Coordinates of N, CA, C and O in Angstrom, one line a residue:
X1 N -29.1 36.4 -4.2 CA -28.0 36.1 -3.3 C -28.0 34.6 -2.9 O -29.1 34.1 -2.5
X2 N -26.9 33.9 -3.0 CA -26.9 32.5 -2.6 C -26.8 32.4 -1.1 O -26.1 33.1 -0.4
X3 N -27.7 31.4 -0.6 CA -27.7 31.2 0.8 C -27.2 29.7 1.0 O -28.0 28.8 1.0
X4 N -25.9 29.6 1.3 CA -25.4 28.3 1.5 C -25.6 27.9 3.0 O -25.2 28.7 3.9
X5 N -26.1 26.7 3.2 CA -26.3 26.3 4.6 C -25.0 26.1 5.3 O -24.0 25.8 4.6
X6 N -25.0 26.1 6.6 CA -23.7 25.9 7.3 C -23.2 24.4 7.1 O -24.0 23.5 6.8
X7 N -21.9 24.3 7.1 CA -21.3 23.0 6.9 C -21.9 21.9 7.8 O -22.1 20.8 7.3
X8 N -22.2 22.2 9.0 CA -22.7 21.2 9.9 C -24.1 20.6 9.4 O -24.4 19.4 9.7
X9 N -24.8 21.3 8.6 CA -26.1 20.8 8.1 C -26.0 20.0 6.9 O -26.9 19.3 6.5
X10 N -24.8 20.0 6.2 CA -24.6 19.2 5.0 C -23.5 18.2 5.1 O -23.3 17.4 4.2
X11 N -22.7 18.2 6.2 CA -21.6 17.3 6.3 C -21.9 15.8 6.0 O -21.1 15.1 5.4
X12 N -23.1 15.4 6.4 CA -23.5 14.0 6.3 C -23.6 13.6 4.8 O -23.4 12.4 4.4
X13 N -23.8 14.6 3.9 CA -23.8 14.3 2.5 C -22.5 13.9 1.9 O -22.4 13.3 0.8
X14 N -21.4 14.2 2.6 CA -20.1 14.0 2.1 C -19.3 12.9 2.9 O -18.1 12.8 2.8
X15 N -20.0 12.1 3.7 CA -19.4 11.0 4.4 C -19.0 9.9 3.3 O -19.9 9.6 2.5
X16 N -17.8 9.5 3.4 CA -17.3 8.5 2.4 C -18.0 7.1 2.7 O -17.9 6.6 3.8
X17 N -18.7 6.6 1.7 CA -19.4 5.3 1.8 C -19.0 4.5 0.6 O -19.8 3.7 0.1
X18 N -17.8 4.7 0.1 CA -17.3 4.0 -1.0 C -18.0 4.2 -2.3 O -18.2 3.4 -3.2
X19 N -18.6 5.4 -2.4 CA -19.2 5.8 -3.7 C -19.1 7.3 -3.9 O -18.9 8.1 -2.9
X20 N -19.1 7.7 -5.1 CA -19.1 9.1 -5.5 C -20.4 9.8 -5.2 O -21.4 9.1 -4.8
X21 N -20.4 11.1 -5.4 CA -21.6 11.8 -5.4 C -21.8 12.4 -6.8 O -20.8 12.6 -7.5
X22 N -23.1 12.5 -7.2 CA -23.4 13.0 -8.5 C -24.0 14.4 -8.3 O -24.8 14.6 -7.4
X23 N -23.8 15.2 -9.3 CA -24.5 16.5 -9.4 C -25.3 16.4 -10.7 O -24.8 16.0 -11.8
X24 N -26.6 16.6 -10.6 CA -27.5 16.5 -11.7 C -28.2 17.8 -12.0 O -28.6 18.5 -11.1
X25 N -28.4 18.0 -13.3 CA -29.4 19.0 -13.8 C -30.2 18.1 -14.8 O -29.7 17.6 -15.7
X26 N -31.5 18.0 -14.5 CA -32.4 17.1 -15.2 C -33.2 17.8 -16.3 O -33.3 19.1 -16.3
X27 N -33.7 17.1 -17.2 CA -34.6 17.6 -18.3 C -33.8 18.7 -19.1 O -34.3 19.8 -19.4
X28 N -32.6 18.4 -19.5 CA -31.8 19.3 -20.2 C -31.8 19.1 -21.7 O -32.3 18.0 -22.2
X29 N -31.4 20.1 -22.5 CA -31.3 20.0 -23.9 C -29.9 20.2 -24.4 O -29.0 20.5 -23.6
X30 N -29.7 20.0 -25.7 CA -28.3 20.3 -26.2 C -27.9 21.8 -26.0 O -26.8 22.1 -25.7
X31 N -28.9 22.7 -26.0 CA -28.6 24.1 -25.7 C -28.1 24.3 -24.3 O -27.2 25.1 -24.1
X32 N -28.8 23.6 -23.3 CA -28.3 23.7 -22.0 C -26.9 23.2 -21.8 O -26.0 23.8 -21.2
X33 N -26.6 22.1 -22.5 CA -25.2 21.5 -22.4 C -24.2 22.5 -23.0 O -23.2 22.8 -22.4
X34 N -24.6 23.1 -24.1 CA -23.6 24.1 -24.8 C -23.4 25.3 -23.8 O -22.2 25.7 -23.7
X35 N -24.4 25.8 -23.2 CA -24.2 26.9 -22.3 C -23.3 26.5 -21.1 O -22.4 27.2 -20.7
X36 N -23.5 25.3 -20.5 CA -22.8 24.9 -19.4 C -21.3 24.6 -19.8 O -20.4 25.1 -19.1
X37 N -21.1 23.9 -20.9 CA -19.7 23.6 -21.3 C -19.0 24.9 -21.6 O -17.8 25.0 -21.2
X38 N -19.6 25.8 -22.3 CA -18.9 27.1 -22.6 C -18.5 27.8 -21.4 O -17.4 28.3 -21.2
X39 N -19.5 27.9 -20.4 CA -19.2 28.6 -19.2 C -18.1 27.9 -18.4 O -17.2 28.6 -17.9
X40 N -18.1 26.6 -18.3 CA -17.1 25.8 -17.5 C -15.7 26.0 -18.2 O -14.7 26.2 -17.5
X41 N -15.7 26.1 -19.5 CA -14.4 26.2 -20.2 C -13.8 27.6 -19.9 O -12.6 27.8 -19.9
X42 N -14.6 28.6 -19.6 CA -14.2 29.9 -19.3 C -14.0 30.3 -17.8 O -13.3 31.2 -17.5
X43 N -14.6 29.5 -16.9 CA -14.6 29.9 -15.5 C -14.0 28.9 -14.5 O -13.9 29.2 -13.4
X44 N -13.7 27.6 -15.0 CA -13.2 26.7 -14.0 C -11.7 26.4 -14.2 O -11.2 26.5 -15.3
X45 N -11.1 25.9 -13.1 CA -9.7 25.6 -13.1 C -9.5 24.2 -13.8 O -10.4 23.3 -13.6
X46 N -8.4 24.0 -14.4 CA -8.0 22.7 -14.9 C -9.0 22.1 -15.9 O -9.2 20.9 -15.9
X47 N -9.7 22.9 -16.7 CA -10.7 22.4 -17.7 C -10.0 21.6 -18.7 O -9.1 22.1 -19.5
X48 N -10.3 20.3 -18.8 CA -9.6 19.4 -19.8 C -10.7 18.4 -20.3 O -11.5 17.9 -19.6
X49 N -10.5 18.1 -21.6 CA -11.4 17.2 -22.3 C -10.5 16.0 -22.8 O -9.5 16.2 -23.4
X50 N -11.0 14.8 -22.5 CA -10.2 13.6 -22.8 C -11.0 12.7 -23.7 O -12.2 12.5 -23.6
X51 N -10.3 12.1 -24.7 CA -10.9 11.1 -25.6 C -10.1 9.8 -25.4 O -8.9 9.9 -25.7
X52 N -10.7 8.7 -25.0 CA -10.0 7.5 -24.7 C -8.8 7.7 -23.8 O -7.7 7.0 -24.0
X53 N -8.9 8.5 -22.9 CA -7.8 8.8 -21.9 C -6.8 9.7 -22.3 O -5.9 10.1 -21.6
X54 N -6.9 10.2 -23.6 CA -5.9 11.2 -24.1 C -6.4 12.6 -24.1 O -7.6 12.8 -24.5
X55 N -5.6 13.5 -23.7 CA -6.0 14.9 -23.6 C -6.3 15.4 -25.1 O -5.4 15.3 -26.0
X56 N -7.5 16.0 -25.3 CA -7.9 16.5 -26.6 C -7.1 17.8 -26.8 O -7.1 18.7 -26.0
X57 N -6.4 17.9 -28.0 CA -5.6 19.0 -28.2 C -6.2 20.0 -29.2 O -5.6 21.1 -29.4
X58 N -7.4 19.7 -29.7 CA -8.0 20.7 -30.6 C -9.1 21.5 -29.9 O -9.4 21.3 -28.7
X59 N -9.8 22.3 -30.6 CA -10.9 23.1 -30.0 C -12.0 22.1 -29.6 O -12.2 21.0 -30.2
X60 N -12.6 22.4 -28.5 CA -13.6 21.5 -27.9 C -14.8 21.4 -28.9 O -15.3 22.4 -29.3
X61 N -15.2 20.1 -29.2 CA -16.3 20.0 -30.1 C -17.6 20.4 -29.5 O -17.8 20.5 -28.3
X62 N -18.6 20.7 -30.3 CA -19.9 21.0 -29.9 C -20.6 19.8 -29.2 O -20.2 18.7 -29.5
X63 N -21.5 20.0 -28.3 CA -22.1 18.9 -27.6 C -22.6 17.8 -28.5 O -22.4 16.6 -28.1
X64 N -23.4 18.1 -29.5 CA -23.9 16.9 -30.3 C -22.7 16.0 -30.9 O -22.9 14.8 -31.0
X65 N -21.6 16.6 -31.2 CA -20.5 15.9 -31.7 C -19.9 15.1 -30.5 O -19.5 13.9 -30.7
X66 N -19.8 15.7 -29.3 CA -19.3 14.9 -28.2 C -20.2 13.7 -27.9 O -19.7 12.6 -27.6
X67 N -21.5 13.9 -28.0 CA -22.4 12.8 -27.7 C -22.2 11.7 -28.7 O -22.2 10.5 -28.4
X68 N -22.0 12.1 -30.0 CA -21.8 11.1 -31.1 C -20.4 10.4 -30.8 O -20.3 9.2 -31.0
X69 N -19.4 11.2 -30.4 CA -18.1 10.6 -30.1 C -18.2 9.5 -29.1 O -17.5 8.5 -29.1
X70 N -19.1 9.7 -28.1 CA -19.2 8.8 -27.0 C -19.7 7.4 -27.4 O -19.4 6.4 -26.7
X71 N -20.3 7.3 -28.6 CA -20.7 6.0 -29.1 C -19.6 5.1 -29.4 O -19.7 3.9 -29.3
X72 N -18.4 5.7 -29.7 CA -17.2 4.9 -30.1 C -16.0 5.1 -29.2 O -15.1 4.3 -29.3
X73 N -16.1 6.1 -28.4 CA -14.9 6.4 -27.5 C -15.3 6.8 -26.1 O -16.5 7.2 -25.9
X74 N -14.4 6.7 -25.2 CA -14.6 7.2 -23.9 C -14.3 8.6 -23.9 O -13.2 9.0 -24.2
X75 N -15.3 9.5 -23.6 CA -15.1 10.9 -23.5 C -15.4 11.4 -22.1 O -16.4 11.0 -21.5
X76 N -14.5 12.2 -21.5 CA -14.7 12.7 -20.2 C -14.2 14.2 -20.2 O -13.2 14.5 -20.9
X77 N -14.8 14.9 -19.3 CA -14.5 16.3 -19.1 C -14.0 16.3 -17.6 O -14.7 15.8 -16.7
X78 N -12.9 17.0 -17.4 CA -12.3 17.1 -16.0 C -12.1 18.6 -15.7 O -11.6 19.3 -16.6
X79 N -12.5 19.0 -14.5 CA -12.2 20.4 -14.1 C -12.3 20.4 -12.6 O -12.6 19.4 -11.9
X80 N -12.0 21.5 -12.0 CA -12.1 21.6 -10.5 C -12.8 22.8 -10.1 O -12.8 23.8 -10.8
X81 N -13.5 22.7 -9.0 CA -14.2 23.8 -8.4 C -13.8 23.8 -6.9 O -14.0 22.8 -6.2
X82 N -13.2 24.9 -6.5 CA -12.8 25.1 -5.1 C -11.9 23.9 -4.6 O -12.0 23.5 -3.5
X83 N -11.1 23.4 -5.6 CA -10.1 22.4 -5.2 C -10.8 21.0 -5.3 O -10.1 20.0 -4.9
X84 N -12.0 20.9 -5.7 CA -12.7 19.6 -5.8 C -12.7 19.1 -7.2 O -13.1 19.8 -8.1
X85 N -12.1 17.9 -7.5 CA -12.1 17.4 -8.9 C -13.5 16.9 -9.3 O -14.1 16.2 -8.5
X86 N -13.9 17.4 -10.5 CA -15.2 17.0 -11.0 C -15.0 16.4 -12.4 O -14.2 16.9 -13.2
X87 N -15.8 15.4 -12.7 CA -15.7 14.7 -14.0 C -17.1 14.7 -14.6 O -18.1 14.6 -13.9
X88 N -17.2 14.6 -15.9 CA -18.4 14.4 -16.7 C -18.2 13.4 -17.7 O -17.1 13.5 -18.4
X89 N -19.1 12.5 -17.9 CA -19.0 11.4 -18.9 C -20.0 11.5 -20.1 O -20.0 10.7 -20.9
X90 N -20.8 12.6 -20.1 CA -21.7 12.8 -21.2 C -22.6 11.7 -21.5 O -22.7 11.2 -22.6
X91 N -23.3 11.2 -20.4 CA -24.2 10.0 -20.6 C -25.3 10.2 -21.5 O -25.7 9.3 -22.3
X92 N -26.0 11.4 -21.5 CA -27.1 11.6 -22.3 C -27.5 13.1 -22.4 O -27.1 13.9 -21.6
X93 N -28.2 13.4 -23.5 CA -28.6 14.8 -23.7 C -29.5 15.3 -22.6 O -29.4 16.5 -22.2
X94 N -30.4 14.5 -22.1 CA -31.5 15.0 -21.2 C -31.1 15.1 -19.8 O -31.9 15.4 -18.9
X95 N -29.8 14.9 -19.5 CA -29.3 15.0 -18.1 C -27.9 15.3 -18.0 O -27.0 14.6 -18.5
X96 N -27.6 16.5 -17.4 CA -26.2 16.9 -17.1 C -25.8 16.2 -15.8 O -26.6 16.3 -14.8
X97 N -24.7 15.5 -15.9 CA -24.3 14.7 -14.7 C -22.8 14.9 -14.5 O -22.0 14.7 -15.4
X98 N -22.4 15.3 -13.3 CA -21.0 15.4 -12.9 C -20.8 14.5 -11.7 O -21.7 14.3 -10.8
X99 N -19.6 13.9 -11.6 CA -19.2 13.1 -10.5 C -18.1 13.8 -9.7 O -17.3 14.5 -10.2
X100 N -18.2 13.6 -8.3 CA -17.2 14.1 -7.5 C -16.9 13.1 -6.3 O -17.8 12.3 -6.0
X101 N -15.7 13.2 -5.8 CA -15.4 12.3 -4.6 C -15.7 13.1 -3.4 O -15.2 14.2 -3.1
X102 N -16.6 12.6 -2.5 CA -17.0 13.3 -1.4 C -15.9 13.6 -0.4 O -16.0 14.5 0.4
X103 N -14.8 12.8 -0.4 CA -13.7 13.0 0.5 C -13.0 14.3 0.2 O -12.2 14.7 1.0
X104 N -13.2 14.8 -1.0 CA -12.5 16.1 -1.4 C -13.3 17.3 -0.9 O -12.8 18.4 -1.0
X105 N -14.5 17.1 -0.3 CA -15.3 18.3 0.1 C -15.1 18.4 1.6 O -15.2 17.5 2.4
X106 N -14.8 19.7 2.0 CA -14.6 20.0 3.4 C -15.3 21.3 3.8 O -15.9 22.0 2.9
X107 N -15.2 21.6 5.0 CA -15.8 22.8 5.5 C -15.2 24.1 4.8 O -15.9 25.0 4.5
X108 N -13.9 23.9 4.4 CA -13.3 25.1 3.8 C -13.7 25.3 2.3 O -13.9 26.4 1.9
X109 N -14.0 24.2 1.6 CA -14.3 24.4 0.2 C -15.8 24.2 -0.1 O -16.3 24.3 -1.2
X110 N -16.6 23.9 1.0 CA -18.1 23.7 0.8 C -18.7 25.0 0.2 O -19.5 24.8 -0.7
X111 N -18.4 26.2 0.6 CA -19.0 27.4 0.0 C -18.8 27.4 -1.5 O -19.7 27.8 -2.3
X112 N -17.6 27.0 -2.0 CA -17.3 27.0 -3.4 C -18.2 26.0 -4.1 O -18.7 26.3 -5.2
X113 N -18.3 24.8 -3.6 CA -19.2 23.8 -4.2 C -20.6 24.3 -4.2 O -21.3 24.2 -5.2
X114 N -21.1 24.9 -3.1 CA -22.4 25.4 -3.0 C -22.7 26.4 -4.1 O -23.7 26.4 -4.8
X115 N -21.8 27.4 -4.2 CA -21.9 28.4 -5.3 C -21.9 27.8 -6.6 O -22.7 28.2 -7.5
X116 N -21.1 26.7 -6.9 CA -21.1 26.0 -8.2 C -22.5 25.4 -8.4 O -23.0 25.5 -9.6
X117 N -23.1 24.8 -7.5 CA -24.5 24.2 -7.7 C -25.5 25.3 -8.1 O -26.2 25.1 -9.0
X118 N -25.4 26.4 -7.4 CA -26.3 27.5 -7.8 C -26.0 28.1 -9.2 O -26.9 28.4 -9.9
X119 N -24.7 28.1 -9.5 CA -24.3 28.6 -10.8 C -24.8 27.8 -11.9 O -25.4 28.3 -12.9
X120 N -24.8 26.4 -11.7 CA -25.3 25.5 -12.7 C -26.9 25.8 -12.8 O -27.4 25.8 -13.9
X121 N -27.5 25.9 -11.7 CA -28.9 26.2 -11.7 C -29.3 27.4 -12.4 O -30.3 27.5 -13.2
X122 N -28.5 28.5 -12.2 CA -28.8 29.8 -12.9 C -28.5 29.7 -14.4 O -29.3 30.2 -15.2
X123 N -27.5 29.0 -14.7 CA -27.1 28.8 -16.2 C -28.2 28.1 -16.9 O -28.5 28.5 -18.1
X124 N -28.8 27.1 -16.3 CA -29.8 26.3 -17.0 C -31.3 26.7 -16.7 O -32.2 26.2 -17.3
X125 N -31.4 27.5 -15.7 CA -32.7 27.9 -15.1 C -33.5 26.6 -14.7 O -34.7 26.5 -14.9
X126 N -32.8 25.7 -14.1 CA -33.4 24.4 -13.6 C -32.8 24.1 -12.3 O -31.7 24.5 -12.0
X127 N -33.5 23.3 -11.5 CA -32.9 22.9 -10.2 C -31.6 22.0 -10.4 O -31.4 21.4 -11.5
X128 N -30.7 22.1 -9.5 CA -29.5 21.3 -9.5 C -29.5 20.4 -8.3 O -29.9 20.9 -7.2
X129 N -29.2 19.2 -8.4 CA -29.3 18.2 -7.3 C -27.9 17.6 -7.0 O -27.2 17.2 -7.9
X130 N -27.6 17.4 -5.7 CA -26.5 16.6 -5.3 C -27.0 15.3 -4.8 O -27.9 15.4 -3.9
X131 N -26.6 14.2 -5.3 CA -27.2 12.9 -5.0 C -26.2 11.8 -4.7 O -25.0 12.0 -4.9
X132 N -26.7 10.7 -4.3 CA -25.9 9.5 -4.2 C -25.5 9.1 -5.7 O -26.2 9.5 -6.6
X133 N -24.5 8.3 -5.8 CA -24.0 7.9 -7.1 C -25.0 7.2 -7.9 O -25.6 6.2 -7.4
X134 N -25.3 7.6 -9.1 CA -26.2 7.0 -10.0 C -27.7 6.9 -9.5 O -28.4 6.0 -9.9
X135 N -28.0 7.8 -8.6 CA -29.4 7.7 -8.0 C -29.9 9.1 -7.8 O -30.0 9.7 -6.8
X136 N -30.4 9.7 -8.9 CA -31.0 11.0 -8.8 C -32.1 11.2 -7.9 O -32.4 12.2 -7.3
X137 N -32.8 10.0 -7.6 CA -33.9 10.1 -6.7 C -33.5 10.1 -5.2 O -34.3 10.4 -4.3
X138 N -32.2 9.8 -4.9 CA -31.7 9.8 -3.6 C -30.8 11.0 -3.4 O -29.6 11.0 -3.4
X139 N -31.5 12.2 -3.2 CA -30.8 13.4 -3.2 C -30.4 13.9 -1.8 O -31.2 13.6 -0.8
X140 N -29.3 14.6 -1.7 CA -28.9 15.3 -0.5 C -29.2 16.8 -0.5 O -29.7 17.3 0.5
X141 N -29.0 17.4 -1.6 CA -29.2 18.8 -1.7 C -29.9 19.2 -3.0 O -29.6 18.5 -4.1
X142 N -30.7 20.2 -3.0 CA -31.4 20.7 -4.2 C -31.4 22.2 -4.2 O -31.8 22.8 -3.2
X143 N -31.0 22.8 -5.3 CA -31.0 24.3 -5.4 C -32.3 24.8 -6.0 O -33.0 24.1 -6.7
X144 N -32.6 26.0 -5.6 CA -33.7 26.7 -6.2 C -33.1 28.0 -6.7 O -32.8 28.9 -5.9
X145 N -32.9 28.1 -8.0 CA -32.3 29.3 -8.6 C -33.1 30.6 -8.4 O -32.5 31.7 -8.4
X146 N -34.4 30.4 -8.3 CA -35.3 31.6 -8.2 C -35.1 32.2 -6.8 O -34.9 33.4 -6.7
X147 N -35.2 31.4 -5.8 CA -35.2 31.9 -4.4 C -33.7 32.0 -3.9 O -33.5 32.7 -2.9
X148 N -32.8 31.3 -4.5 CA -31.4 31.3 -4.0 C -31.3 30.5 -2.8 O -30.3 30.7 -2.0
X149 N -32.2 29.5 -2.6 CA -32.1 28.7 -1.4 C -31.6 27.3 -1.8 O -31.8 26.8 -2.9
X150 N -31.0 26.6 -0.9 CA -30.6 25.2 -1.0 C -31.3 24.4 0.0 O -31.3 24.6 1.2
X151 N -32.1 23.4 -0.6 CA -32.9 22.5 0.3 C -32.0 21.4 0.7 O -31.3 20.8 -0.2
X152 N -31.9 21.1 1.9 CA -31.1 20.0 2.5 C -32.0 18.8 2.9 O -33.0 19.1 3.6
X153 N -31.8 17.6 2.4 CA -32.6 16.5 2.8 C -32.1 16.1 4.1 O -30.9 15.8 4.3
X154 N -33.0 16.1 5.1 CA -32.6 15.8 6.5 C -32.8 14.3 6.8 O -33.7 13.7 6.3

């Protein structure tokens, strides 16, 4: 069972400081990526894949192909969770990273984002982190898929 902390204990993580927040799953493999991408394509709203800003009209490529495409093209994945727009730029195989605008997170949709963090953690069997932009070491929240707890950096 997921234990999402109350909004008051996490609200400071979503104060706008002119930077996005990142969601990380670290030490990932191509297999982790495939599991996550497949799941997101089946369970999230507005799942869209773009190449050089254009909506991809064909079947979604496998992760190794997406990673190779990234060498020559801008590739991004867009989807939403609980009304929060989330993007992925496929930076590297060893780290799943999603970007979100903290201004889109509120007390109303916080439980949906919290459940998403745990969902990623369960899919990969790895911790999931919410951090400052481009700073996995400066984390606000960390999931524990085994205990179902979310650690809040105070």
